[in-house]
XYZ file of C-alpha atoms in Angstrom:
596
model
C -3.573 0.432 -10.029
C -0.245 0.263 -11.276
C 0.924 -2.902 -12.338
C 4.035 -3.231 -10.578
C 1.977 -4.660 -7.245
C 1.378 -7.914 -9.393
C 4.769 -7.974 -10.759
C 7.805 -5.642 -10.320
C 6.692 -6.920 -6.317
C 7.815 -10.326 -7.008
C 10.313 -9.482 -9.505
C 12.690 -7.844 -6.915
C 12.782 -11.629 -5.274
C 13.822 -13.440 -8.331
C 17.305 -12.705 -8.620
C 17.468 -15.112 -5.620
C 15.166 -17.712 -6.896
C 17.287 -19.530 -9.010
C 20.617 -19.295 -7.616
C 18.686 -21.592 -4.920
C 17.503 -24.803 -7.441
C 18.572 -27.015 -4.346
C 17.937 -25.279 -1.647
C 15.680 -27.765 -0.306
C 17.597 -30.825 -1.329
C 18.124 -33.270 1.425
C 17.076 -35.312 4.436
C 13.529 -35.037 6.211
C 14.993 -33.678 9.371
C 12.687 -30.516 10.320
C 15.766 -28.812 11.731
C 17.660 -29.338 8.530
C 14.498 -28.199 6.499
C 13.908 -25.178 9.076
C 17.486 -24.135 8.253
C 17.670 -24.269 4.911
C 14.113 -22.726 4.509
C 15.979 -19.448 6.865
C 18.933 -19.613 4.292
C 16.421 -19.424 1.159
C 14.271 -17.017 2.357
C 17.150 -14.568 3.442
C 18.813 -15.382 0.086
C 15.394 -13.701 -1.377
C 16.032 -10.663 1.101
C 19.817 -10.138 0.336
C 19.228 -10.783 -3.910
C 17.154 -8.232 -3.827
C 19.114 -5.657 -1.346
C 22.399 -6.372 -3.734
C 20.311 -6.036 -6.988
C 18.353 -2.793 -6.223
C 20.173 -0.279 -5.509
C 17.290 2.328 -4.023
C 15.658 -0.422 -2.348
C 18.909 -1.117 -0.535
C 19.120 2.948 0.921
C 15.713 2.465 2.031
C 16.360 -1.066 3.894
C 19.662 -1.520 4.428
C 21.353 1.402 6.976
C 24.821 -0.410 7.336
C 25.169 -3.046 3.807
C 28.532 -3.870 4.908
C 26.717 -6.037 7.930
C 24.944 -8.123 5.215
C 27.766 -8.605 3.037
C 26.516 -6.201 0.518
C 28.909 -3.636 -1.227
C 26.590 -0.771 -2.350
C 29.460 0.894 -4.819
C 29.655 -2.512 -6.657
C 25.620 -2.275 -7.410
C 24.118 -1.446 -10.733
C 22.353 1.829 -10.441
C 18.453 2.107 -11.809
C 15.209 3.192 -10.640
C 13.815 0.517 -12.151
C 13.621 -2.404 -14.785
C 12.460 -0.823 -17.771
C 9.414 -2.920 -19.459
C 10.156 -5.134 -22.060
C 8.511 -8.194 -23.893
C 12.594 -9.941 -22.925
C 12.173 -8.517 -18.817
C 7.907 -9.929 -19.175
C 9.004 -12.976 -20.285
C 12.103 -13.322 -18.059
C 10.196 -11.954 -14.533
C 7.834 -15.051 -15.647
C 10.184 -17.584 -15.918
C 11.848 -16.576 -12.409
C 8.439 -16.343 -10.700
C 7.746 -20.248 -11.680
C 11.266 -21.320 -10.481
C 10.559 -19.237 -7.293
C 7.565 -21.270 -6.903
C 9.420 -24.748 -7.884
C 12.129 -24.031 -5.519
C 9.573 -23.302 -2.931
C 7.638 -26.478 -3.612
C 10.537 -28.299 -2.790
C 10.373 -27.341 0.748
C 8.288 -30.150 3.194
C 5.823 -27.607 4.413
C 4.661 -30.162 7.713
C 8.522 -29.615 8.679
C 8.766 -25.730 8.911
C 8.003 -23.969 12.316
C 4.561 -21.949 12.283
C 6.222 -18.785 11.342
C 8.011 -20.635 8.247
C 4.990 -22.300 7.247
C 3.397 -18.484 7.403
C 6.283 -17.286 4.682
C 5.788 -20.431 2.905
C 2.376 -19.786 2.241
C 2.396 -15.876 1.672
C 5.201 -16.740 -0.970
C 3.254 -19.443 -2.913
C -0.064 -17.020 -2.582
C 2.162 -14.403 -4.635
C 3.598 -16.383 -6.975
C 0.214 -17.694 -7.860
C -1.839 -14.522 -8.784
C 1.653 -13.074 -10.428
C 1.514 -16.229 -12.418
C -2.048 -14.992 -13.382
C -1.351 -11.772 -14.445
C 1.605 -12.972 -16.608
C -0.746 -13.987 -19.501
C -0.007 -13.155 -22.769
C -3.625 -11.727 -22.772
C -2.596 -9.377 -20.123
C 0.689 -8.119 -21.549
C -1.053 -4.670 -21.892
C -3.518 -4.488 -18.929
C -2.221 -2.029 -15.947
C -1.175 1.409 -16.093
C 2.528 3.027 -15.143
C 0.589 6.641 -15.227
C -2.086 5.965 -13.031
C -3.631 9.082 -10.903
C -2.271 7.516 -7.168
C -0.159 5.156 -7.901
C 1.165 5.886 -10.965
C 5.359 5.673 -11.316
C 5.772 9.562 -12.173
C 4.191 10.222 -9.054
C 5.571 7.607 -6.926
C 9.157 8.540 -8.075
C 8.630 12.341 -6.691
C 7.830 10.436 -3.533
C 10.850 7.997 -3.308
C 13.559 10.817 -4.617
C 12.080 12.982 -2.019
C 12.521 10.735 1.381
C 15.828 9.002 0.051
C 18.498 9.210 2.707
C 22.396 8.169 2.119
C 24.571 7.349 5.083
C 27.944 7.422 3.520
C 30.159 8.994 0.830
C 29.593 6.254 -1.687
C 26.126 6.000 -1.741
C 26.312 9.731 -2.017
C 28.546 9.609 -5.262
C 26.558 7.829 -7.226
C 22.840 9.753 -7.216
C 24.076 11.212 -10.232
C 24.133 7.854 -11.983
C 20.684 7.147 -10.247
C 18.610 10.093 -12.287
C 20.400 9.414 -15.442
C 18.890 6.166 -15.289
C 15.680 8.082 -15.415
C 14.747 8.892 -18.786
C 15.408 5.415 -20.023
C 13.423 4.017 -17.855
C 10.769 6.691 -18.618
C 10.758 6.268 -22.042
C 10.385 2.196 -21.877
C 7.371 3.186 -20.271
C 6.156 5.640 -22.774
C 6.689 2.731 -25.196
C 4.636 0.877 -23.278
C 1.943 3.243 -22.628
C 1.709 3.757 -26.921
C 1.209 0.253 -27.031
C -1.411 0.254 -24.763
C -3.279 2.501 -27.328
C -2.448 0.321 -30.107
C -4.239 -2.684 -28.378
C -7.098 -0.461 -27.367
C -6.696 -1.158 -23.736
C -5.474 2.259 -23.023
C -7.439 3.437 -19.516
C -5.646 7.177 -18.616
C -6.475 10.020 -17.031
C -4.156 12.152 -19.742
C -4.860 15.721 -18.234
C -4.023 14.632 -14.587
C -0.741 12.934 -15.539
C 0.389 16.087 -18.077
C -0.252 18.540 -15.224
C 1.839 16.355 -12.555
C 4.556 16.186 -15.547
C 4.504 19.731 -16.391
C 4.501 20.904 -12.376
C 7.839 19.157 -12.308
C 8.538 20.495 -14.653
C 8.153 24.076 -14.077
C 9.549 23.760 -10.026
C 12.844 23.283 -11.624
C 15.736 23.497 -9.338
C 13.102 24.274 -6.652
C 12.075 20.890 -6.515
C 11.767 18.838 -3.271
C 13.319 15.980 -4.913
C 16.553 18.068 -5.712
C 16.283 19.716 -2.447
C 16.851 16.505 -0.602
C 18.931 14.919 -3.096
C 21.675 18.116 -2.546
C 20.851 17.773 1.365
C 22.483 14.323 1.587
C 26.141 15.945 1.432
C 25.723 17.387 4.484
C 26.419 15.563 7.895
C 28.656 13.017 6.134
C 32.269 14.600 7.726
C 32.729 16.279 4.191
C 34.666 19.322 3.298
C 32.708 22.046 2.311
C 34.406 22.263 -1.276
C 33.668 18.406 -1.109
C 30.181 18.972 -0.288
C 29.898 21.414 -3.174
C 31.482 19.028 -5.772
C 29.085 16.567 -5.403
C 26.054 18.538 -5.258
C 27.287 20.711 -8.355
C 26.925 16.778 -9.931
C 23.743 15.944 -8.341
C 22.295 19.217 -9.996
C 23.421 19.187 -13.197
C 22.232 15.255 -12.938
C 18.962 16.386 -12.093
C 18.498 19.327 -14.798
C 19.493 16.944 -17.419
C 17.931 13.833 -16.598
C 15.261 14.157 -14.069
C 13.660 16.939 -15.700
C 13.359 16.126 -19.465
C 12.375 12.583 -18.585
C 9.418 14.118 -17.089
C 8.868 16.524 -19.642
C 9.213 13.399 -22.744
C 5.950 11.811 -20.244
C 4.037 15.183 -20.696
C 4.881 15.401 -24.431
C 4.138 11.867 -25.266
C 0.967 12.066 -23.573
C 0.047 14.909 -25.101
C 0.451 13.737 -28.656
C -1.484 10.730 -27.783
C -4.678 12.621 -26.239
C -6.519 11.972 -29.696
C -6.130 8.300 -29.637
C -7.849 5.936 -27.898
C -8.494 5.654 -24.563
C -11.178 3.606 -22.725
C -13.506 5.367 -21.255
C -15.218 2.707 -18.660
C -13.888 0.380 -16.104
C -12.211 -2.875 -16.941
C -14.856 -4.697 -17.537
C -15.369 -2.768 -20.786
C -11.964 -4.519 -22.469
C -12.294 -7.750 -24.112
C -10.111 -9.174 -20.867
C -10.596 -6.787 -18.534
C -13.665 -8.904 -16.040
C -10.401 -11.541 -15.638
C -7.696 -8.923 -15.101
C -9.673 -7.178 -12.500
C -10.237 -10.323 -10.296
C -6.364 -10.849 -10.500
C -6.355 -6.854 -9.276
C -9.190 -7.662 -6.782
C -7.112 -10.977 -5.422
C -3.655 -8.940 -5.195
C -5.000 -5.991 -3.738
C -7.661 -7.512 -0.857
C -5.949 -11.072 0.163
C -9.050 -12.005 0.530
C -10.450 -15.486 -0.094
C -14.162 -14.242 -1.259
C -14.969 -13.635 -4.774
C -16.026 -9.840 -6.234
C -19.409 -11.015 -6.153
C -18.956 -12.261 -2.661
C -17.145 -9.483 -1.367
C -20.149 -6.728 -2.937
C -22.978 -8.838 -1.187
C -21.147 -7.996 2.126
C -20.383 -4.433 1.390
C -24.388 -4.104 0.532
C -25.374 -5.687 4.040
C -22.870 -3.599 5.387
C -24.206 -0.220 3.779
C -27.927 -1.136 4.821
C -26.708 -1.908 8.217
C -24.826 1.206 8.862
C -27.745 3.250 7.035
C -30.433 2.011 9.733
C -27.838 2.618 12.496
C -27.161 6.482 11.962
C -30.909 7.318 10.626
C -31.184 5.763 14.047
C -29.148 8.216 15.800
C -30.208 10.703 13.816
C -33.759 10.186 15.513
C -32.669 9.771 19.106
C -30.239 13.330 18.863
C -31.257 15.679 16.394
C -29.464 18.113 17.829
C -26.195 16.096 17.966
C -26.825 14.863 14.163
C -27.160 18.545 12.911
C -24.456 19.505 14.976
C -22.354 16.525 13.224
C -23.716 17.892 10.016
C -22.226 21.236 10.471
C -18.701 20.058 11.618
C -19.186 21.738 14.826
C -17.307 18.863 17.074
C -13.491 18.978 17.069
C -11.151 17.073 19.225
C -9.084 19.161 21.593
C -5.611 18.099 20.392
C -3.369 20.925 19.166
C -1.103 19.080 17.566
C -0.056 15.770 15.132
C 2.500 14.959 18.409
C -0.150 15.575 21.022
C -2.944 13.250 19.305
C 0.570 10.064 18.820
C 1.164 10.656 22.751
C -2.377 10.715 23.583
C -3.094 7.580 21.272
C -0.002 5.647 22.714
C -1.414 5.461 26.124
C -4.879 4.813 25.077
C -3.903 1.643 22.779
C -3.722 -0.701 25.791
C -5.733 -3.405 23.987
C -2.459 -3.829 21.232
C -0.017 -5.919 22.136
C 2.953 -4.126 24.268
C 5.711 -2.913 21.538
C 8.134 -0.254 23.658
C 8.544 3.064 23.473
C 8.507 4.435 19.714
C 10.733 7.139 18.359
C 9.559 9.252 15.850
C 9.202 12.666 13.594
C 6.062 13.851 11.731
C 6.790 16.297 8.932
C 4.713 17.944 6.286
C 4.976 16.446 2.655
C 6.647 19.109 0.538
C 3.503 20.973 -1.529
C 5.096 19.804 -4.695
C 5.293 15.723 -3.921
C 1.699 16.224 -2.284
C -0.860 14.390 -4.445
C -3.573 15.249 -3.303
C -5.363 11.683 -2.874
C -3.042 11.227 0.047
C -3.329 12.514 3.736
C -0.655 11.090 4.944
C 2.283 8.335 4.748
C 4.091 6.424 6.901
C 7.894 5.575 5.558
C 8.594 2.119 6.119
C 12.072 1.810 7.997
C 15.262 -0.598 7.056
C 15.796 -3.550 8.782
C 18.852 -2.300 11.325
C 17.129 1.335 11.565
C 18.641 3.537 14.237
C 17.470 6.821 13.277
C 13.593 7.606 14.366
C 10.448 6.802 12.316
C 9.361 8.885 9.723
C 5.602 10.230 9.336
C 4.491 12.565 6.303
C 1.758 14.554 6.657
C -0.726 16.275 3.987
C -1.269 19.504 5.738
C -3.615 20.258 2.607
C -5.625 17.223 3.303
C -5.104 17.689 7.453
C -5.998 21.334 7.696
C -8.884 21.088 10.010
C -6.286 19.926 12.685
C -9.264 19.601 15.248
C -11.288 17.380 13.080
C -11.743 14.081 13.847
C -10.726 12.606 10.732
C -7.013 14.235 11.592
C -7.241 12.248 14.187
C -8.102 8.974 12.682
C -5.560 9.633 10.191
C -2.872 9.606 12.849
C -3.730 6.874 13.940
C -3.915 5.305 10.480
C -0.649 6.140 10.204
C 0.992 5.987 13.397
C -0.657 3.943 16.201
C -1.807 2.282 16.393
C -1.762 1.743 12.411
C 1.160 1.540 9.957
C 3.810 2.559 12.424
C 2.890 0.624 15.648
C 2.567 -2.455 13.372
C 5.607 -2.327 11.463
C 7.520 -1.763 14.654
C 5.668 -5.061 16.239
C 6.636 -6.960 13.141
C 10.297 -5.763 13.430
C 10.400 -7.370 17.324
C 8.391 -10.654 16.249
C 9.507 -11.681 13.170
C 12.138 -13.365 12.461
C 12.783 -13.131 8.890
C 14.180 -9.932 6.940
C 12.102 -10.693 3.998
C 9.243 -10.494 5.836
C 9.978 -7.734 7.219
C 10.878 -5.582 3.948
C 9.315 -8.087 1.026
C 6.953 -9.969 2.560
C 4.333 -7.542 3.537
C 0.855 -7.738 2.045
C -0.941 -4.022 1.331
C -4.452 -5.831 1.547
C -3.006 -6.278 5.320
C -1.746 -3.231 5.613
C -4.215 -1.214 4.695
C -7.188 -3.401 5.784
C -5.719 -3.170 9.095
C -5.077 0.368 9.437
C -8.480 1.626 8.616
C -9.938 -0.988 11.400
C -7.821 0.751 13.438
C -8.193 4.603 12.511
C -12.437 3.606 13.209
C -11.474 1.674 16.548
C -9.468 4.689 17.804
C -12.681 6.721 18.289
C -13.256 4.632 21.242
C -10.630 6.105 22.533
C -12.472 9.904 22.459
C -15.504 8.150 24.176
C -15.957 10.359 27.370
C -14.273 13.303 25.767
C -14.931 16.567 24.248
C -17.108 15.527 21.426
C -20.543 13.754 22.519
C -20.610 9.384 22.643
C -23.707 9.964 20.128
C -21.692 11.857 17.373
C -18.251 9.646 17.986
C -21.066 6.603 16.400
C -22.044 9.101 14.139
C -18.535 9.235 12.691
C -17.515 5.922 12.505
C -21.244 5.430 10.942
C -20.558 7.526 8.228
C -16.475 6.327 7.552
C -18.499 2.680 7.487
C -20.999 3.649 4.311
C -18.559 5.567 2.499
C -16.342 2.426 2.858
C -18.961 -0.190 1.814
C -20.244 2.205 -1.040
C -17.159 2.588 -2.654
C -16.428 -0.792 -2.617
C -19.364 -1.376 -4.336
C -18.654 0.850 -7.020
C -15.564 0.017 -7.618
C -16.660 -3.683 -8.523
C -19.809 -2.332 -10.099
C -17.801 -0.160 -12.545
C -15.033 -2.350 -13.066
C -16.228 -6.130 -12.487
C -20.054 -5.682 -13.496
C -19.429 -3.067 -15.965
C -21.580 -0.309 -15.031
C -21.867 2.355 -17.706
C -21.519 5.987 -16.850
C -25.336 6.685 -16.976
C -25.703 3.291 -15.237
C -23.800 4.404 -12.436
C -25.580 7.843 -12.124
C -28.401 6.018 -11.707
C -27.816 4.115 -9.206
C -25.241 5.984 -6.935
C -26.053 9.725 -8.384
C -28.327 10.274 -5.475
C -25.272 9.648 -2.373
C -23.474 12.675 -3.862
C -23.606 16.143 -4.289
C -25.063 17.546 -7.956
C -22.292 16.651 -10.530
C -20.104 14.306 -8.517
C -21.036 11.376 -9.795
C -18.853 10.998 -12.858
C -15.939 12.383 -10.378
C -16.656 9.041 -8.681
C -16.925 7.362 -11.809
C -13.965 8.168 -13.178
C -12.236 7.818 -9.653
C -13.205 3.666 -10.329
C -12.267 3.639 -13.745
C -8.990 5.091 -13.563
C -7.542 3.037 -10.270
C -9.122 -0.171 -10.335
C -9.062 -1.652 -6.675
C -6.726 1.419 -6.064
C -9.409 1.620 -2.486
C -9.936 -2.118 -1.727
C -6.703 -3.139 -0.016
C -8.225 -0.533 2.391
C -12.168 -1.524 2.728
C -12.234 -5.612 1.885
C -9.676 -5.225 4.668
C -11.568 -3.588 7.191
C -14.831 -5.820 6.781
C -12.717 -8.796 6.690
C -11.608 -7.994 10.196
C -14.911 -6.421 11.547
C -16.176 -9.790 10.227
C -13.427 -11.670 11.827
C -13.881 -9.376 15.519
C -17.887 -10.538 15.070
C -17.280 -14.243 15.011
C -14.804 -13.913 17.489
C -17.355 -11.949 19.939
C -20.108 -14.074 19.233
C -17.974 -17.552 20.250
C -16.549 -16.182 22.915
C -19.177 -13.881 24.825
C -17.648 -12.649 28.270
C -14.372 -14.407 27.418
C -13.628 -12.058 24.671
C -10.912 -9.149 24.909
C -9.734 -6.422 22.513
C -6.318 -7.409 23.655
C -6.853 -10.919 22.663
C -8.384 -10.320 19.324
C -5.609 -7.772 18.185
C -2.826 -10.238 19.538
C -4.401 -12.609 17.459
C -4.774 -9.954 14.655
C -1.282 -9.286 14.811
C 0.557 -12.462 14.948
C 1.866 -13.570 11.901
C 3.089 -10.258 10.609
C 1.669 -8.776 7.259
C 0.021 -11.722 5.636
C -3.519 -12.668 3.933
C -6.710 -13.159 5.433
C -6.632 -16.719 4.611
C -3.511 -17.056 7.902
C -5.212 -14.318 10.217
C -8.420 -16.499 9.912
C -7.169 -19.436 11.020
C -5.149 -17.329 13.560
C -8.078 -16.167 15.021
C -10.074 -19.243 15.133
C -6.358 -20.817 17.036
C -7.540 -17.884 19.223
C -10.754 -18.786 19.653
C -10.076 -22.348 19.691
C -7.621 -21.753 23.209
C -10.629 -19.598 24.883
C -13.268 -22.315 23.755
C -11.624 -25.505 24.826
C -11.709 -24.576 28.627
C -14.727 -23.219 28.866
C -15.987 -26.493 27.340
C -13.957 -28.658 29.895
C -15.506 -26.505 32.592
């Protein structure tokens, strides 16, 4: 995973954290406290809005309403890497923490106290991974989530709402191939150090499909799309875009082409083969990874116990099923049960009426749109773009029609409503209305969250379909199956990674759950994106765990309604605060029932 999730993350914040070394300075009254704690914590969101320049287009429609000048900003698409910006981001992440620590935590307001704690959660595990010992641990060129990939991605849904903005893209991709190269630097000290972990061929054949798109690009496409609808003159229009293209050939292109050629001439060199484990660090690295990426409070060890009970449990369940309905199974087998939905829009309207056990959040306006072939990456069905803070425009849904093609399937389905609701977009939307704070609504969001809570959601959806077109029986079936490939890859992930596993230890022991020669696909799946698939699957059984206890103390009293409300409250946060907002919830139900 790459290691800007433990660090460039936090880094964004900083350039508020120590213009603020008294921010909590003063008398013990909690409205005094609560006010100053608003002031620091939108001092966070605005530093970083007025110091990142791309990050501002994507969360900031109208800048002039926060006081932030746009054509005064420094231009980058990111801070390059070096031992002077390590050692700096660590200094600012302790001060953030110091100045946070001088809050009174008893006098915030639930919601503060909520921030308070996500914040000093971060800061902890990026103090962690700033270790010298770690200096080299993380990859930029990562298969998923690796920066050359992520950057196609960002270019390619980057809007502009005004002349300015638009006049200075050019200056945005020429700070490309610096940035590039301090991460090619980077990357050839990794293989010095031996803790080089790459998948060279995958990352080369990204680089050199940029490459050879040229001007046909998505990313340039957009980019030269953003003159239009701005009032401009045609011969206007044309001057800037003649900039943004020559920008683009220049900068864009060879930056991606010095990746490709740097990787190439380091393909003899070393690169580590296993998971993390096999580096003389790697076992403590990858519990940072594990901590960052699941927000969990349970150890590896803890967390792989669960996944086997899981496994076993979902195992009985469908070899169950498969008893009662042979017919059914085989059908399931044989993909022969579709949904009736013709449509991405049709399954959104069909899944907004049937989430009645979410918390009301209004009517949402939206678009779905393919993702163009040449961003696709093809470990991604679909995206939801995250909107600014004063958004007017609708929501924005990318789809992988390579990874959706089987539009009837039920897994389009669940995707949808991964993605839209009611996942990533119904959530962010409820987050929008309820919280207060603009930092938690742009920097404050945890992916272990995120993602945890949008594959509960894409399973409990098939609920929905109960009654339908495709048989109760093979709706179980489904989920059944979504459930074991969840818990198994959890396990291999910290098997590989955590415990170690060797290549021919791993065949071994998961060779027989895949089809002949898959297994070092899987294998090298592990190796190459360590927790890459947690934030998804520790999430999920944390909340089926969670929606058990809460069942099981509340018996007839329990609702779906209830349990999401209380899923839902405090935003995008770790487990640690939706646990103890779900006991609160539990707690409220209990006490009367007890009084009765």
């Amino acid at each position: 995973m790459k290691r800007q999730i433990l660090r460039r993350g936090l880094a964004l914040l900083l350039t508020a954290a120590l213009v603020l070394p008294l921010a909590a300075c003063g008398p013990g009254d909690p409205a005094t406290v609560q006010s100053r704690f608003d002031a620091f914590t939108e001092e966070l969101f605005l530093g970083t809005m007025s110091s990142d320049f791309t990050s501002s287009l994507y969360f900031l429609e109208d800048p002039a309403a926060f006081g932030i000048d746009r054509s005064q900003m420094e231009v980058s698409v990111g801070t390059p890497d070096t031992d002077e910006n390590f050692t700096a981001a660590a200094q600012q992440n302790r001060a953030l923490l110091d100045t946070l620590h001088r809050f009174d935590r008893s006098l915030l307001t639930p919601e503060q106290q909520d921030t308070y704690d996500l914040l000093e959660w971060s800061c902890n595990i990026s103090a962690a991974s700033y270790e010298d010992r770690f200096r080299y641990y993380g990859s930029y060129f990562s298969n998923l989530s690796g920066v050359h990939t992520g950057l196609l991605t960002t270019l390619s849904e980057l809007q502009v709402s005004s002349e300015s903005d638009l006049a200075r893209l050019p200056e945005l991709l020429e700070s490309i191939p610096p940035y590039f190269d301090s991460l090619i630097a980077y990357t050839r000290r990794q293989q010095e150090e031996e803790v080089l972990t790459i998948d060279f061929d995958s990352v080369i054949e990204v680089c050199d499909g940029v490459v050879a798109a040229g001007e046909e690009s998505a990313v340039l496409q957009n980019l030269l799309a953003q003159a239009e609808g701005l009032g401009l003159s045609e011969e206007e229009a044309a001057a800037y875009q003649a900039k943004i293209r020559q920008a683009f050939l220049e900068n864009f292109i060879p930056a991606y082409q010095a990746v490709a050629d740097a990787l190439r001439e380091m393909q003899g060199g070393f690169n580590n083969e296993e998971g993390l484990a096999a580096l003389p660090d790697g076992q403590d690295y990858y519990t940072i990874l594990f901590q960052a990426a699941t927000a969990v409070d349970e150890s590896p060890e803890e967390v792989y116990q669960q996944a086997e009970e899981r496994l076993s449990s979902a195992f009985s369940r469908l070899g169950g099923l498969a008893f009662l309905y042979p017919d059914l199974y085989n059908g399931w087998l044989e993909g022969v049960y579709e949904t009736d939905f013709s449509g991405y829009e049709e399954m959104l309207a069909f899944l907004t009426g049937a989430a009645a056990d979410f918390p009301a959040v209004g009517e949402l306006r939206y678009v779905i749109d393919p993702i163009p072939e040449d961003v696709a990456n093809s470990g991604v069905a679909a995206y939801f773009v995250n909107p600014a803070v004063d958004e007017t425009g609708p929501l924005r849904i990318r789809v992988n029609t390579e990874n959706t093609a089987e539009l009837r399937a039920p897994g389009t389905y669940m995707t949808l409503a991964h993605e839209g609701i009611p996942g990533h977009m119904y959530a962010a939307s409820l987050f929008y209305q309820d919280l207060g704070s603009n930092f938690r609504k742009v920097l404050g969001s945890q992916t272990g969250y995120n993602e945890g809570y949008a594959t509960y959601v894409e399973l409990h959806a098939l609920e929905y379909l109960e009654g339908g077109e495709i048989p109760d029986p093979v709706l179980e079936m489904e989920r059944l199956n979504a459930e074991m490939s969840y818990a198994l890859v959890t396990m291999m992930d910290i098997d590989v990674n955590y415990y170690g596993l060797s290549r021919e230890e791993f065949t071994g022991q998961y060779g027989s759950y895949f089809a002949e020669g898959f297994a070092d696909t899987y294998y090298d799946l592990m190796r190459l994106e360590p927790t890459a698939y947690l934030s998804y699957y520790v999430g999920w059984m944390k909340i089926e765990a969670l929606k058990e206890q809460a069942e099981k103390a509340l018996d007839d009293a329990y609702t779906d309604l209830g349990f999401h409300t209380a899923l839902l409250r405090s935003g995008s946060v770790p487990y640690f605060i939706v646990e103890r907002n779900v006991q609160s919830w539990i707690d409220s139900l209990a006490a009367p029932a007890e009084a009765a």
